[in-house]
Short mmCIF file of C-alpha atoms in Angstrom, two decimals:
data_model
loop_
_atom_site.label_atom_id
_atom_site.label_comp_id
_atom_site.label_asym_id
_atom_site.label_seq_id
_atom_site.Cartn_x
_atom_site.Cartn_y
_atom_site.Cartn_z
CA UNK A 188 0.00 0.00 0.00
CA UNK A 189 1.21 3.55 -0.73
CA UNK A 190 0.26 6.80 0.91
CA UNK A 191 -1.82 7.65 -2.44
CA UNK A 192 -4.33 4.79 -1.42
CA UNK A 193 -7.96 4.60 -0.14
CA UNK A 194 -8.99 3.76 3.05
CA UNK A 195 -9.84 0.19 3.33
CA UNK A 196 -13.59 0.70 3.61
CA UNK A 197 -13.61 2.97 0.41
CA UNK A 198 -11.40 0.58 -1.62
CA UNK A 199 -13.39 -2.13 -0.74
CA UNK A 200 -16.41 -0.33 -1.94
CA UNK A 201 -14.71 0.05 -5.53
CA UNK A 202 -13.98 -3.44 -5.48
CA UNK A 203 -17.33 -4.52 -4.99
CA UNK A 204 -19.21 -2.19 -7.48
CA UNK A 205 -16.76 -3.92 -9.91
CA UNK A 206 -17.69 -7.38 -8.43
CA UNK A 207 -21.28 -6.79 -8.58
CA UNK A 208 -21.93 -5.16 -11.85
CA UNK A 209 -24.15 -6.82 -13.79
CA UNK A 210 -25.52 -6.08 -17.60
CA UNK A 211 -29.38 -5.94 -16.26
CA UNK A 212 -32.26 -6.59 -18.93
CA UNK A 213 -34.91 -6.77 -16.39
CA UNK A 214 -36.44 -3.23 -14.50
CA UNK A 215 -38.35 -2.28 -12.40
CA UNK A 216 -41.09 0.60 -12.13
CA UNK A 217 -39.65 3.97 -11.15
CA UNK A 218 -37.54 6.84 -12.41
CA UNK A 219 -34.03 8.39 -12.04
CA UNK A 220 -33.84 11.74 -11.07
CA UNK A 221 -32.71 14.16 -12.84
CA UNK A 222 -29.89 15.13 -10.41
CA UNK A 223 -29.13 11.64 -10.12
CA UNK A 224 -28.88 10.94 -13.44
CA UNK A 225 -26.49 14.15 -14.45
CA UNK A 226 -24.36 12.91 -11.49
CA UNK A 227 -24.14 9.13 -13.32
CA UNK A 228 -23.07 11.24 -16.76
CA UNK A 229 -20.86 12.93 -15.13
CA UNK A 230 -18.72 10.07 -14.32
CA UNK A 231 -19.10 9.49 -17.84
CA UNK A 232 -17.98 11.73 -18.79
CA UNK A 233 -15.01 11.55 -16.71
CA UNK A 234 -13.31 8.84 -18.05
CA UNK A 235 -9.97 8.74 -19.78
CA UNK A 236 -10.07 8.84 -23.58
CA UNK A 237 -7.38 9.16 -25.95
CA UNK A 238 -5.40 12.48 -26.61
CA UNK A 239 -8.21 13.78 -24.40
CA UNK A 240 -10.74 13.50 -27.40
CA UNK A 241 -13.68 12.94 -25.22
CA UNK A 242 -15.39 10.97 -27.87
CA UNK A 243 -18.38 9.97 -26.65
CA UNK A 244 -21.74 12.11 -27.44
CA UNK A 245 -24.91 10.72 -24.95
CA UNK A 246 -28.55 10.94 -26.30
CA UNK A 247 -31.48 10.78 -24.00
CA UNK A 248 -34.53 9.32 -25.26
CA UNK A 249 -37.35 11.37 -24.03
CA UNK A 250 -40.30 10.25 -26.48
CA UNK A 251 -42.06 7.34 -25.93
CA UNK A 252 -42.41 6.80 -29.93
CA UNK A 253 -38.98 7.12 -30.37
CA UNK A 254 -38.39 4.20 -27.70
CA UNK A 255 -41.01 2.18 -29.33
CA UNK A 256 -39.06 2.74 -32.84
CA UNK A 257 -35.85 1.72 -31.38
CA UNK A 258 -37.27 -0.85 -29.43
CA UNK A 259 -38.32 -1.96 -33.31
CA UNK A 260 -35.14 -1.81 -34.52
CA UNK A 261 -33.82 -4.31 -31.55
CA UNK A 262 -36.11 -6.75 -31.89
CA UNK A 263 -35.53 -7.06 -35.49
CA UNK A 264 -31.67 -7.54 -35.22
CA UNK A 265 -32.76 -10.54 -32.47
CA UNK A 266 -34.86 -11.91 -35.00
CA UNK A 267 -31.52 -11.72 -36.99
CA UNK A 268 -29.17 -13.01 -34.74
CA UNK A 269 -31.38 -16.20 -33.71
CA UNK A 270 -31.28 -17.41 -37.37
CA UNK A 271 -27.26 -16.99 -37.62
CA UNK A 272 -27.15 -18.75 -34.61
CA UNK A 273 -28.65 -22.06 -36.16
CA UNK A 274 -28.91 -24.55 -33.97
CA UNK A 275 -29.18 -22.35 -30.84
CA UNK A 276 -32.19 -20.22 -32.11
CA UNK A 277 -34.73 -21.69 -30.02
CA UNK A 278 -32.85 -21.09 -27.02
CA UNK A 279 -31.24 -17.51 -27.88
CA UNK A 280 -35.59 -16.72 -28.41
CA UNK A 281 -36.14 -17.62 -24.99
CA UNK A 282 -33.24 -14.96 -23.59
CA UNK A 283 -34.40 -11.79 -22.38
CA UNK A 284 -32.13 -10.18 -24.28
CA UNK A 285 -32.96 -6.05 -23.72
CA UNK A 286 -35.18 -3.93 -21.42
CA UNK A 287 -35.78 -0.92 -23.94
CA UNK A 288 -39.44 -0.65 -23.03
CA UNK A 289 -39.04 -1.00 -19.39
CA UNK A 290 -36.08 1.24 -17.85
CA UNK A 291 -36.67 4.30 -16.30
CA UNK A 292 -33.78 6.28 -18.93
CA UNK A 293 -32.87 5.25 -22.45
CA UNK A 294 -29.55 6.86 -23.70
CA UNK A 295 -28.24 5.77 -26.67
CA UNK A 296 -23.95 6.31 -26.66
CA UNK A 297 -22.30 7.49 -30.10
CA UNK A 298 -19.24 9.09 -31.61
CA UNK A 299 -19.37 12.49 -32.83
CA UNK A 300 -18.29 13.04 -36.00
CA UNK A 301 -15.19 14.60 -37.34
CA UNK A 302 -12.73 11.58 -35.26
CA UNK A 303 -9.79 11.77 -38.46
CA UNK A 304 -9.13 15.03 -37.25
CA UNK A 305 -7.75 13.22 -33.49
CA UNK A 306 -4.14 11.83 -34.22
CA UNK A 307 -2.74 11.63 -30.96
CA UNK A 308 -3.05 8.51 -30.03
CA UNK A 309 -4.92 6.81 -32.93
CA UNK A 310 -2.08 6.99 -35.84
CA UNK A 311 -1.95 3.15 -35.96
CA UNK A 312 -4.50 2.23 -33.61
CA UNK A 313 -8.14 4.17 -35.01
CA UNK A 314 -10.43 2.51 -32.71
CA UNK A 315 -9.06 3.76 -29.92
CA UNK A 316 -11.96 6.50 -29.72
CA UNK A 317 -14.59 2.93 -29.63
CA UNK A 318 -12.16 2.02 -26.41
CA UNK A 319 -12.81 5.48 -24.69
CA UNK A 320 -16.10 5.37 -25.41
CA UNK A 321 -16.21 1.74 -23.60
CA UNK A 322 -14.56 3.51 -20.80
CA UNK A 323 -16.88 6.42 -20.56
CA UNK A 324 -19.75 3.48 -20.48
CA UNK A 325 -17.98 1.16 -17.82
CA UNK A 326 -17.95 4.65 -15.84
CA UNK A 327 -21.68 5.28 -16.30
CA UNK A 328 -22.00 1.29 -15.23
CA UNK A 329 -20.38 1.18 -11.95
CA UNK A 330 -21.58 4.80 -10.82
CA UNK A 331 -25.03 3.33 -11.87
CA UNK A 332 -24.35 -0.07 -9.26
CA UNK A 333 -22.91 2.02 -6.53
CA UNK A 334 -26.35 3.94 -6.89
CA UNK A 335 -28.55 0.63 -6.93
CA UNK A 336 -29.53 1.54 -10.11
CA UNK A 337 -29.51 -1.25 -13.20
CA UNK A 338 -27.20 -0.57 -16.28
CA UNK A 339 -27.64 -2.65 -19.39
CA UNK A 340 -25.35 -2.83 -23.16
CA UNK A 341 -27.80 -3.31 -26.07
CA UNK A 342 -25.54 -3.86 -29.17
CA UNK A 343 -28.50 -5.01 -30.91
CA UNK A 344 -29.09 -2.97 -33.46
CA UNK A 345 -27.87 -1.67 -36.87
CA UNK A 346 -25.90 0.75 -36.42
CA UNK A 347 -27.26 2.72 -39.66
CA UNK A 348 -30.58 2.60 -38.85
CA UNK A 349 -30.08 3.82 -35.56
CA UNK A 350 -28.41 7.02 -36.74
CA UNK A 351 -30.74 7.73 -39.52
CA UNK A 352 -33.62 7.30 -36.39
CA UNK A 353 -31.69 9.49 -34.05
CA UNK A 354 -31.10 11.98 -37.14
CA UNK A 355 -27.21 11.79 -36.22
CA UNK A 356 -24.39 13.49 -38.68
CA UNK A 357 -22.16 12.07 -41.72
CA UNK A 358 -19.94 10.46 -39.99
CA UNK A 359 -21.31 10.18 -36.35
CA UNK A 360 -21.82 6.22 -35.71
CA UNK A 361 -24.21 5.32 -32.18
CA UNK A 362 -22.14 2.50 -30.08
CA UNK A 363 -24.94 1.58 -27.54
CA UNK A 364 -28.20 1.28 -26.69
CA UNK A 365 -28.26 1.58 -22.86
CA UNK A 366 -31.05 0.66 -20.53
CA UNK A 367 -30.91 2.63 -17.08
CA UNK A 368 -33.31 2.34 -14.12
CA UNK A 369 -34.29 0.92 -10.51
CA UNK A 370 -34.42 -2.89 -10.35
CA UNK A 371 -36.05 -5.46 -8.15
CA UNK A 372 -32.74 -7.33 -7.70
CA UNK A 373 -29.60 -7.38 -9.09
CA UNK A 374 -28.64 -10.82 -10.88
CA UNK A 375 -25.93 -12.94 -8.68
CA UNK A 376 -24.32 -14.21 -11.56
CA UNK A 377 -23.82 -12.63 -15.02
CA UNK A 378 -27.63 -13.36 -16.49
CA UNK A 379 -25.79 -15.61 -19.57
CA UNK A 380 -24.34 -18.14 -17.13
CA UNK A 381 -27.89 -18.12 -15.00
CA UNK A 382 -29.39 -18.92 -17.91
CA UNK A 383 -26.99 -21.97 -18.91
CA UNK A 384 -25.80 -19.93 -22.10
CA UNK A 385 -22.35 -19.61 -21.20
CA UNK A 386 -19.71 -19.74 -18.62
CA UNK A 387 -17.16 -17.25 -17.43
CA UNK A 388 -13.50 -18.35 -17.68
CA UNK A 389 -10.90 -17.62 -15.15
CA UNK A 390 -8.52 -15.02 -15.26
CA UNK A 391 -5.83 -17.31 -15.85
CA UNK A 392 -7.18 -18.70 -19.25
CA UNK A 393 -6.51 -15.01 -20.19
CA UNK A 394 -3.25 -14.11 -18.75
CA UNK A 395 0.38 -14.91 -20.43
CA UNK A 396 3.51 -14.19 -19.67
CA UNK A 397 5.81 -12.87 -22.12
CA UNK A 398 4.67 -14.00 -25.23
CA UNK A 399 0.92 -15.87 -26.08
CA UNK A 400 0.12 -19.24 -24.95
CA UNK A 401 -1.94 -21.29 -26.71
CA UNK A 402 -4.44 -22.89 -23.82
#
């Protein structure tokens, strides 16, 4: 431990809204207030980004028409990726797999337009403004647990569509549909593995030394 450190109690506290974050598809009634929720985008918007671009552009959803027509837009790309999945199309159906209709905010996350003109940082590695975005999101996520609020990543969606809907610029290009509100419980597990789709590996499946390791 170094002088720079938290007190045990406060560490601890980052620890577990990092432990206990879960990508939530199922909300319950209530709202977010608005100081509440300007507090969440704050830390947000306080993540790092690269060169200090600050690439990430929040829309709030306000009309209920506009939900419904993104909602649309969801469902269809579900529809989508059941049949690529094949065999596992009956059982990707029965996933809950969003909770557009139900959570108390819809924000949809983008980047702005105008990214060529941010070099520092992305000369050989362009995406790096998708990364800070991620960051900015994983921000809004654990502010959002350590709240007892519900945060959850739609990536279904094309992305096209979803600008044309949200009447974004050339060049601008949404990342995220996210679904923000009160739940009744937080999931113990990440809801995939709950619902037998998938299972977490260990850290040490993903951690080489050196050079990579086939495992």
């Amino acid at each position: 431990m170094t002088r720079h450190a938290f007190d045990p109690l406060e560490r601890d506290a980052v620890y577990r809204a990092i432990r206990e974050r879960r990508d939530m598809r199922h909300f319950a009634a209530g709202e977010v207030p608005e100081e509440q929720l300007l507090r969440l985008l704050q830390a947000a918007h306080q993540a790092p980004s690269v060169g200090l671009m600050q690439p990430w552009r929040f829309v709030r959803i306000t009309r209920q028409a506009l939900r419904e027509s993104i909602h649309q837009l969801v469902e269809q790309e579900r529809l989508e990726t059941a049949r690529a999945l094949g065999e596992r199309e009956d059982e990707f159906m029965r996933l809950k797999v969003e909770g557009v209709l139900s959570c108390a905010e819809l924000l949809v996350a983008a980047l702005p337009p105008g990214r060529e003109a941010h070099v520092f940082g992305r000369r050989t590695m362009p995406d790096m403004d998708l990364a800070s975005v991620a960051c900015a999101i994983q921000n809004l996520w654990l502010a959002a647990r350590a709240e007892g609020l519900g945060l959850g990543w739609v990536s279904l969606f094309d992305p096209q569509a979803l600008a044309d809907l949200l009447a974004l610029p050339t060049g601008a290009r949404p990342v995220a549909v996210l679904c923000l509100g009160p739940v009744d419980a937080f999931y113990s597990r990440p809801m995939l593995e709950q619902e037998h789709w998938t299972e977490a590996r260990p850290l040490a499946d993903m951690l080489f030394t050196d050079q990579w390791e086939e495992r």
